[in-house]
């Protein structure tokens, strides 16, 4: 009876792992395509193309990052056919490639016209970061 239970447990575990394979494949494809897109010259060329349409530097970087994240999520969902894995991979790439740099840029001290240090509104920074992540 115990051997039958062990066999059933191993079989059930194999089924669960086999069911998670498309999710993991979709996640890995989204992460890999996102890394290739963000760390190549694609990001710089896309930012320059958006700047020529009339946007400033930070907005152009955001638009380019969103386009690249959407394309990496599309690639992940195309390969693994799982939407959740592709969205999770694209969100990880967006956080590491764009959002982290944006928060570091905003945390740098700024001075007003009189040369006084302006206080940082942390609530606004957290809100903006969450809206970008959404």
Short mmCIF file of N, CA and C in Angstrom, two decimals:
data_model
loop_
_atom_site.label_atom_id
_atom_site.label_comp_id
_atom_site.label_asym_id
_atom_site.label_seq_id
_atom_site.Cartn_x
_atom_site.Cartn_y
_atom_site.Cartn_z
N UNK A 1 0.82 -1.19 0.00
CA UNK A 1 0.00 0.00 0.00
C UNK A 1 0.86 1.26 0.00
N UNK A 2 2.00 1.21 0.74
CA UNK A 2 2.88 2.37 0.80
C UNK A 2 3.56 2.61 -0.55
N UNK A 3 3.91 1.54 -1.24
CA UNK A 3 4.56 1.72 -2.54
C UNK A 3 3.59 2.33 -3.54
N UNK A 4 2.32 1.99 -3.44
CA UNK A 4 1.32 2.57 -4.33
C UNK A 4 1.17 4.06 -4.05
N UNK A 5 1.19 4.45 -2.77
CA UNK A 5 1.09 5.86 -2.41
C UNK A 5 2.32 6.63 -2.89
N UNK A 6 3.50 6.05 -2.77
CA UNK A 6 4.71 6.72 -3.24
C UNK A 6 4.69 6.89 -4.75
N UNK A 7 4.25 5.87 -5.47
CA UNK A 7 4.17 5.95 -6.92
C UNK A 7 3.18 7.04 -7.34
N UNK A 8 2.05 7.09 -6.64
CA UNK A 8 1.04 8.11 -6.95
C UNK A 8 1.57 9.51 -6.65
N UNK A 9 2.33 9.67 -5.57
CA UNK A 9 2.90 10.97 -5.23
C UNK A 9 3.92 11.41 -6.28
N UNK A 10 4.78 10.49 -6.71
CA UNK A 10 5.77 10.83 -7.73
C UNK A 10 5.09 11.18 -9.05
N UNK A 11 4.04 10.47 -9.37
CA UNK A 11 3.31 10.72 -10.60
C UNK A 11 2.61 12.08 -10.54
N UNK A 12 2.06 12.40 -9.39
CA UNK A 12 1.38 13.67 -9.21
C UNK A 12 2.37 14.83 -9.27
N UNK A 13 3.54 14.65 -8.69
CA UNK A 13 4.57 15.68 -8.74
C UNK A 13 5.05 15.89 -10.17
N UNK A 14 5.21 14.83 -10.92
CA UNK A 14 5.64 14.96 -12.31
C UNK A 14 4.58 15.69 -13.13
N UNK A 15 3.31 15.43 -12.86
CA UNK A 15 2.24 16.13 -13.57
C UNK A 15 2.25 17.62 -13.25
N UNK A 16 2.46 17.94 -11.99
CA UNK A 16 2.51 19.35 -11.60
C UNK A 16 3.70 20.07 -12.24
N UNK A 17 4.83 19.41 -12.25
CA UNK A 17 6.01 20.01 -12.88
C UNK A 17 5.82 20.17 -14.38
N UNK A 18 5.17 19.20 -15.00
CA UNK A 18 4.91 19.28 -16.43
C UNK A 18 3.91 20.40 -16.74
N UNK A 19 2.99 20.65 -15.82
CA UNK A 19 2.02 21.73 -16.01
C UNK A 19 2.67 23.10 -15.83
N UNK A 20 3.74 23.18 -15.06
CA UNK A 20 4.43 24.45 -14.84
C UNK A 20 5.45 24.75 -15.94
N UNK A 21 5.72 23.81 -16.81
CA UNK A 21 6.71 24.01 -17.86
C UNK A 21 6.38 25.16 -18.81
N UNK A 22 5.14 25.28 -19.32
CA UNK A 22 4.86 26.42 -20.20
C UNK A 22 4.98 27.77 -19.50
N UNK A 23 4.61 27.83 -18.21
CA UNK A 23 4.77 29.06 -17.44
C UNK A 23 6.24 29.44 -17.33
N UNK A 24 7.07 28.47 -16.99
CA UNK A 24 8.50 28.74 -16.85
C UNK A 24 9.13 29.09 -18.19
N UNK A 25 8.69 28.47 -19.24
CA UNK A 25 9.20 28.77 -20.58
C UNK A 25 8.81 30.18 -20.99
N UNK A 26 7.59 30.57 -20.70
CA UNK A 26 7.13 31.92 -21.02
C UNK A 26 7.88 32.97 -20.21
N UNK A 27 8.09 32.70 -18.93
CA UNK A 27 8.84 33.61 -18.07
C UNK A 27 10.29 33.75 -18.55
N UNK A 28 10.92 32.65 -18.86
CA UNK A 28 12.32 32.69 -19.31
C UNK A 28 12.44 33.40 -20.66
N UNK A 29 11.49 33.19 -21.55
CA UNK A 29 11.55 33.85 -22.86
C UNK A 29 11.36 35.35 -22.72
N UNK A 30 10.46 35.77 -21.84
CA UNK A 30 10.24 37.21 -21.62
C UNK A 30 11.47 37.84 -20.98
N UNK A 31 12.08 37.18 -20.02
CA UNK A 31 13.28 37.71 -19.39
C UNK A 31 14.45 37.80 -20.37
N UNK A 32 14.63 36.76 -21.15
CA UNK A 32 15.75 36.75 -22.10
C UNK A 32 15.56 37.79 -23.20
N UNK A 33 14.36 37.87 -23.75
CA UNK A 33 14.14 38.87 -24.80
C UNK A 33 14.21 40.29 -24.24
N UNK A 34 13.75 40.49 -23.02
CA UNK A 34 13.86 41.80 -22.40
C UNK A 34 15.30 42.21 -22.16
N UNK A 35 16.12 41.27 -21.71
CA UNK A 35 17.53 41.58 -21.51
C UNK A 35 18.22 41.91 -22.83
N UNK A 36 17.89 41.17 -23.86
CA UNK A 36 18.50 41.44 -25.17
C UNK A 36 18.06 42.79 -25.72
N UNK A 37 16.81 43.14 -25.52
CA UNK A 37 16.32 44.42 -26.03
C UNK A 37 16.86 45.61 -25.24
N UNK A 38 16.88 45.50 -23.93
CA UNK A 38 17.27 46.64 -23.11
C UNK A 38 18.76 46.89 -23.10
N UNK A 39 19.56 45.85 -23.16
CA UNK A 39 20.99 46.03 -23.02
C UNK A 39 21.71 46.08 -24.36
N UNK A 40 20.99 46.20 -25.42
CA UNK A 40 21.60 46.39 -26.72
C UNK A 40 21.48 47.85 -27.12
N UNK A 41 21.73 48.10 -28.39
CA UNK A 41 21.59 49.47 -28.88
C UNK A 41 20.15 49.80 -29.24
N UNK A 42 19.26 48.84 -29.07
CA UNK A 42 17.85 49.05 -29.42
C UNK A 42 17.24 50.16 -28.57
N UNK A 43 17.54 50.17 -27.29
CA UNK A 43 16.98 51.17 -26.38
C UNK A 43 17.42 52.58 -26.78
N UNK A 44 18.70 52.76 -27.05
CA UNK A 44 19.20 54.08 -27.41
C UNK A 44 18.62 54.57 -28.73
N UNK A 45 18.53 53.69 -29.71
CA UNK A 45 17.96 54.08 -30.99
C UNK A 45 16.49 54.44 -30.86
N UNK A 46 15.76 53.69 -30.05
CA UNK A 46 14.34 53.97 -29.87
C UNK A 46 14.13 55.27 -29.10
N UNK A 47 14.96 55.54 -28.09
CA UNK A 47 14.88 56.80 -27.35
C UNK A 47 15.15 57.97 -28.28
N UNK A 48 16.16 57.85 -29.12
CA UNK A 48 16.46 58.92 -30.07
C UNK A 48 15.33 59.15 -31.06
N UNK A 49 14.68 58.08 -31.49
CA UNK A 49 13.56 58.22 -32.41
C UNK A 49 12.37 58.90 -31.73
N UNK A 50 12.14 58.60 -30.47
CA UNK A 50 11.04 59.24 -29.74
C UNK A 50 11.36 60.71 -29.46
N UNK A 51 12.62 61.02 -29.18
CA UNK A 51 13.02 62.40 -28.93
C UNK A 51 12.80 63.26 -30.17
N UNK A 52 13.04 62.69 -31.35
CA UNK A 52 12.85 63.47 -32.57
C UNK A 52 11.39 63.82 -32.82
N UNK A 53 10.46 63.12 -32.17
CA UNK A 53 9.05 63.46 -32.33
C UNK A 53 8.64 64.62 -31.43
N UNK A 54 9.52 65.03 -30.48
CA UNK A 54 9.23 66.21 -29.69
C UNK A 54 9.12 65.98 -28.19
N UNK A 55 9.40 64.78 -27.72
CA UNK A 55 9.33 64.51 -26.28
C UNK A 55 10.67 64.85 -25.62
N UNK A 56 10.62 65.11 -24.31
CA UNK A 56 11.87 65.34 -23.58
C UNK A 56 12.52 64.00 -23.24
N UNK A 57 13.71 64.05 -22.65
CA UNK A 57 14.53 62.86 -22.43
C UNK A 57 13.85 61.82 -21.53
N UNK A 58 13.30 62.24 -20.40
CA UNK A 58 12.71 61.28 -19.46
C UNK A 58 11.45 60.63 -20.02
N UNK A 59 10.62 61.41 -20.67
CA UNK A 59 9.40 60.83 -21.27
C UNK A 59 9.75 59.91 -22.42
N UNK A 60 10.75 60.27 -23.18
CA UNK A 60 11.19 59.41 -24.28
C UNK A 60 11.72 58.08 -23.76
N UNK A 61 12.46 58.11 -22.66
CA UNK A 61 12.96 56.87 -22.06
C UNK A 61 11.81 56.01 -21.55
N UNK A 62 10.79 56.63 -20.95
CA UNK A 62 9.63 55.88 -20.48
C UNK A 62 8.88 55.24 -21.63
N UNK A 63 8.65 56.00 -22.69
CA UNK A 63 7.93 55.45 -23.85
C UNK A 63 8.72 54.31 -24.48
N UNK A 64 10.02 54.48 -24.63
CA UNK A 64 10.85 53.43 -25.20
C UNK A 64 10.86 52.19 -24.31
N UNK A 65 10.93 52.40 -23.00
CA UNK A 65 10.92 51.26 -22.07
C UNK A 65 9.60 50.51 -22.14
N UNK A 66 8.49 51.23 -22.24
CA UNK A 66 7.19 50.56 -22.33
C UNK A 66 7.04 49.79 -23.64
N UNK A 67 7.57 50.33 -24.72
CA UNK A 67 7.52 49.62 -26.00
C UNK A 67 8.35 48.34 -25.93
N UNK A 68 9.54 48.44 -25.35
CA UNK A 68 10.40 47.26 -25.25
C UNK A 68 9.85 46.22 -24.29
N UNK A 69 9.22 46.66 -23.21
CA UNK A 69 8.61 45.72 -22.26
C UNK A 69 7.42 45.02 -22.91
N UNK A 70 6.64 45.76 -23.68
CA UNK A 70 5.51 45.13 -24.38
C UNK A 70 6.00 44.10 -25.40
N UNK A 71 7.08 44.42 -26.08
CA UNK A 71 7.59 43.46 -27.05
C UNK A 71 8.21 42.23 -26.37
N UNK A 72 8.83 42.41 -25.22
CA UNK A 72 9.36 41.24 -24.52
C UNK A 72 8.23 40.38 -23.94
N UNK A 73 7.16 41.01 -23.47
CA UNK A 73 6.01 40.24 -23.00
C UNK A 73 5.34 39.49 -24.15
N UNK A 74 5.28 40.14 -25.30
CA UNK A 74 4.71 39.47 -26.48
C UNK A 74 5.55 38.27 -26.87
N UNK A 75 6.86 38.43 -26.85
CA UNK A 75 7.75 37.32 -27.19
C UNK A 75 7.60 36.17 -26.19
N UNK A 76 7.51 36.51 -24.91
CA UNK A 76 7.34 35.48 -23.89
C UNK A 76 6.03 34.74 -24.02
N UNK A 77 4.97 35.47 -24.32
CA UNK A 77 3.67 34.80 -24.47
C UNK A 77 3.59 34.02 -25.77
N UNK A 78 4.32 34.44 -26.77
CA UNK A 78 4.34 33.72 -28.03
C UNK A 78 5.08 32.39 -27.89
N UNK A 79 6.16 32.40 -27.11
CA UNK A 79 6.96 31.18 -26.95
C UNK A 79 6.28 30.20 -25.99
N UNK A 80 5.87 30.68 -24.82
CA UNK A 80 5.35 29.78 -23.81
C UNK A 80 3.85 29.66 -23.76
N UNK A 81 3.14 30.56 -24.44
CA UNK A 81 1.68 30.58 -24.48
C UNK A 81 1.04 30.70 -23.10
N UNK A 82 1.72 31.38 -22.21
CA UNK A 82 1.17 31.67 -20.88
C UNK A 82 1.30 33.16 -20.62
N UNK A 83 0.16 33.79 -20.40
CA UNK A 83 0.13 35.24 -20.23
C UNK A 83 0.76 35.66 -18.91
N UNK A 84 0.50 34.93 -17.85
CA UNK A 84 1.01 35.31 -16.53
C UNK A 84 2.53 35.26 -16.47
N UNK A 85 3.13 34.24 -17.02
CA UNK A 85 4.59 34.15 -17.02
C UNK A 85 5.23 35.27 -17.82
N UNK A 86 4.63 35.60 -18.96
CA UNK A 86 5.16 36.67 -19.79
C UNK A 86 5.02 38.02 -19.09
N UNK A 87 3.90 38.25 -18.44
CA UNK A 87 3.70 39.53 -17.74
C UNK A 87 4.64 39.65 -16.55
N UNK A 88 4.86 38.56 -15.85
CA UNK A 88 5.78 38.58 -14.71
C UNK A 88 7.21 38.84 -15.17
N UNK A 89 7.63 38.20 -16.24
CA UNK A 89 8.96 38.44 -16.78
C UNK A 89 9.13 39.87 -17.27
N UNK A 90 8.12 40.41 -17.93
CA UNK A 90 8.19 41.78 -18.42
C UNK A 90 8.21 42.77 -17.25
N UNK A 91 7.47 42.49 -16.19
CA UNK A 91 7.47 43.37 -15.02
C UNK A 91 8.84 43.36 -14.33
N UNK A 92 9.46 42.21 -14.26
CA UNK A 92 10.80 42.13 -13.66
C UNK A 92 11.80 42.92 -14.49
N UNK A 93 11.74 42.77 -15.80
CA UNK A 93 12.64 43.51 -16.68
C UNK A 93 12.39 45.02 -16.57
N UNK A 94 11.13 45.44 -16.49
CA UNK A 94 10.82 46.86 -16.37
C UNK A 94 11.36 47.43 -15.06
N UNK A 95 11.20 46.67 -13.98
CA UNK A 95 11.71 47.15 -12.69
C UNK A 95 13.22 47.27 -12.68
N UNK A 96 13.90 46.27 -13.20
CA UNK A 96 15.36 46.28 -13.17
C UNK A 96 15.97 47.22 -14.19
N UNK A 97 15.36 47.35 -15.34
CA UNK A 97 15.98 48.12 -16.41
C UNK A 97 15.61 49.59 -16.40
N UNK A 98 14.37 49.92 -16.05
CA UNK A 98 13.97 51.32 -16.12
C UNK A 98 13.62 51.91 -14.76
N UNK A 99 12.77 51.26 -14.02
CA UNK A 99 12.22 51.85 -12.80
C UNK A 99 13.28 52.07 -11.73
N UNK A 100 14.21 51.17 -11.60
CA UNK A 100 15.28 51.33 -10.62
C UNK A 100 16.14 52.55 -10.92
N UNK A 101 16.49 52.75 -12.19
CA UNK A 101 17.26 53.92 -12.58
C UNK A 101 16.48 55.21 -12.40
N UNK A 102 15.17 55.17 -12.66
CA UNK A 102 14.34 56.35 -12.48
C UNK A 102 14.29 56.76 -11.01
N UNK A 103 14.11 55.81 -10.12
CA UNK A 103 14.05 56.12 -8.69
C UNK A 103 15.40 56.65 -8.21
N UNK A 104 16.49 56.07 -8.68
CA UNK A 104 17.81 56.58 -8.30
C UNK A 104 18.02 58.00 -8.80
N UNK A 105 17.53 58.31 -9.99
CA UNK A 105 17.64 59.67 -10.51
C UNK A 105 16.83 60.66 -9.68
N UNK A 106 15.65 60.26 -9.27
CA UNK A 106 14.79 61.14 -8.49
C UNK A 106 15.27 61.32 -7.06
N UNK A 107 16.04 60.39 -6.55
CA UNK A 107 16.56 60.50 -5.19
C UNK A 107 17.77 61.43 -5.07
N UNK A 108 18.33 61.83 -6.20
CA UNK A 108 19.45 62.76 -6.15
C UNK A 108 18.96 64.13 -5.69
N UNK A 109 19.77 64.84 -4.90
CA UNK A 109 19.33 66.15 -4.39
C UNK A 109 19.21 67.18 -5.52
N UNK A 110 18.18 68.02 -5.40
CA UNK A 110 17.97 69.11 -6.35
C UNK A 110 17.94 70.42 -5.59
N UNK A 111 18.33 71.47 -6.29
CA UNK A 111 18.39 72.80 -5.68
C UNK A 111 17.46 73.74 -6.45
N UNK A 112 16.84 74.67 -5.71
CA UNK A 112 16.00 75.67 -6.36
C UNK A 112 16.85 76.81 -6.90
N UNK A 113 16.19 77.86 -7.41
CA UNK A 113 16.91 78.97 -8.03
C UNK A 113 17.77 79.72 -7.02
N UNK A 114 17.41 79.72 -5.75
CA UNK A 114 18.17 80.41 -4.72
C UNK A 114 19.34 79.60 -4.19
N UNK A 115 19.48 78.36 -4.63
CA UNK A 115 20.57 77.51 -4.18
C UNK A 115 20.23 76.69 -2.95
N UNK A 116 18.96 76.67 -2.55
CA UNK A 116 18.54 75.90 -1.37
C UNK A 116 18.11 74.49 -1.81
N UNK A 117 18.38 73.56 -0.91
CA UNK A 117 18.04 72.16 -1.19
C UNK A 117 16.52 71.98 -1.10
N UNK A 118 15.94 71.38 -2.14
CA UNK A 118 14.50 71.12 -2.13
C UNK A 118 14.23 69.80 -1.43
N UNK A 119 13.18 69.75 -0.60
CA UNK A 119 12.87 68.48 0.08
C UNK A 119 12.26 67.47 -0.89
N UNK A 120 12.50 66.20 -0.61
CA UNK A 120 11.97 65.13 -1.44
C UNK A 120 10.60 64.72 -0.92
N UNK A 121 9.62 64.67 -1.79
CA UNK A 121 8.29 64.19 -1.44
C UNK A 121 8.26 62.69 -1.70
N UNK A 122 8.51 61.90 -0.66
CA UNK A 122 8.61 60.45 -0.83
C UNK A 122 7.28 59.83 -1.20
N UNK A 123 6.21 60.39 -0.70
CA UNK A 123 4.89 59.86 -1.05
C UNK A 123 4.61 59.99 -2.54
N UNK A 124 4.98 61.13 -3.11
CA UNK A 124 4.79 61.33 -4.54
C UNK A 124 5.68 60.39 -5.35
N UNK A 125 6.90 60.15 -4.88
CA UNK A 125 7.80 59.26 -5.58
C UNK A 125 7.29 57.81 -5.54
N UNK A 126 6.79 57.39 -4.41
CA UNK A 126 6.24 56.03 -4.31
C UNK A 126 5.00 55.91 -5.18
N UNK A 127 4.14 56.91 -5.16
CA UNK A 127 2.93 56.89 -5.98
C UNK A 127 3.27 56.84 -7.47
N UNK A 128 4.22 57.66 -7.89
CA UNK A 128 4.63 57.68 -9.29
C UNK A 128 5.24 56.34 -9.70
N UNK A 129 6.04 55.75 -8.84
CA UNK A 129 6.65 54.47 -9.15
C UNK A 129 5.60 53.36 -9.27
N UNK A 130 4.61 53.38 -8.38
CA UNK A 130 3.56 52.37 -8.45
C UNK A 130 2.68 52.55 -9.68
N UNK A 131 2.43 53.79 -10.05
CA UNK A 131 1.64 54.02 -11.26
C UNK A 131 2.41 53.56 -12.49
N UNK A 132 3.71 53.79 -12.53
CA UNK A 132 4.52 53.31 -13.66
C UNK A 132 4.54 51.78 -13.70
N UNK A 133 4.59 51.16 -12.54
CA UNK A 133 4.61 49.70 -12.49
C UNK A 133 3.27 49.11 -12.89
N UNK A 134 2.22 49.82 -12.60
CA UNK A 134 0.88 49.32 -12.96
C UNK A 134 0.72 49.32 -14.46
#
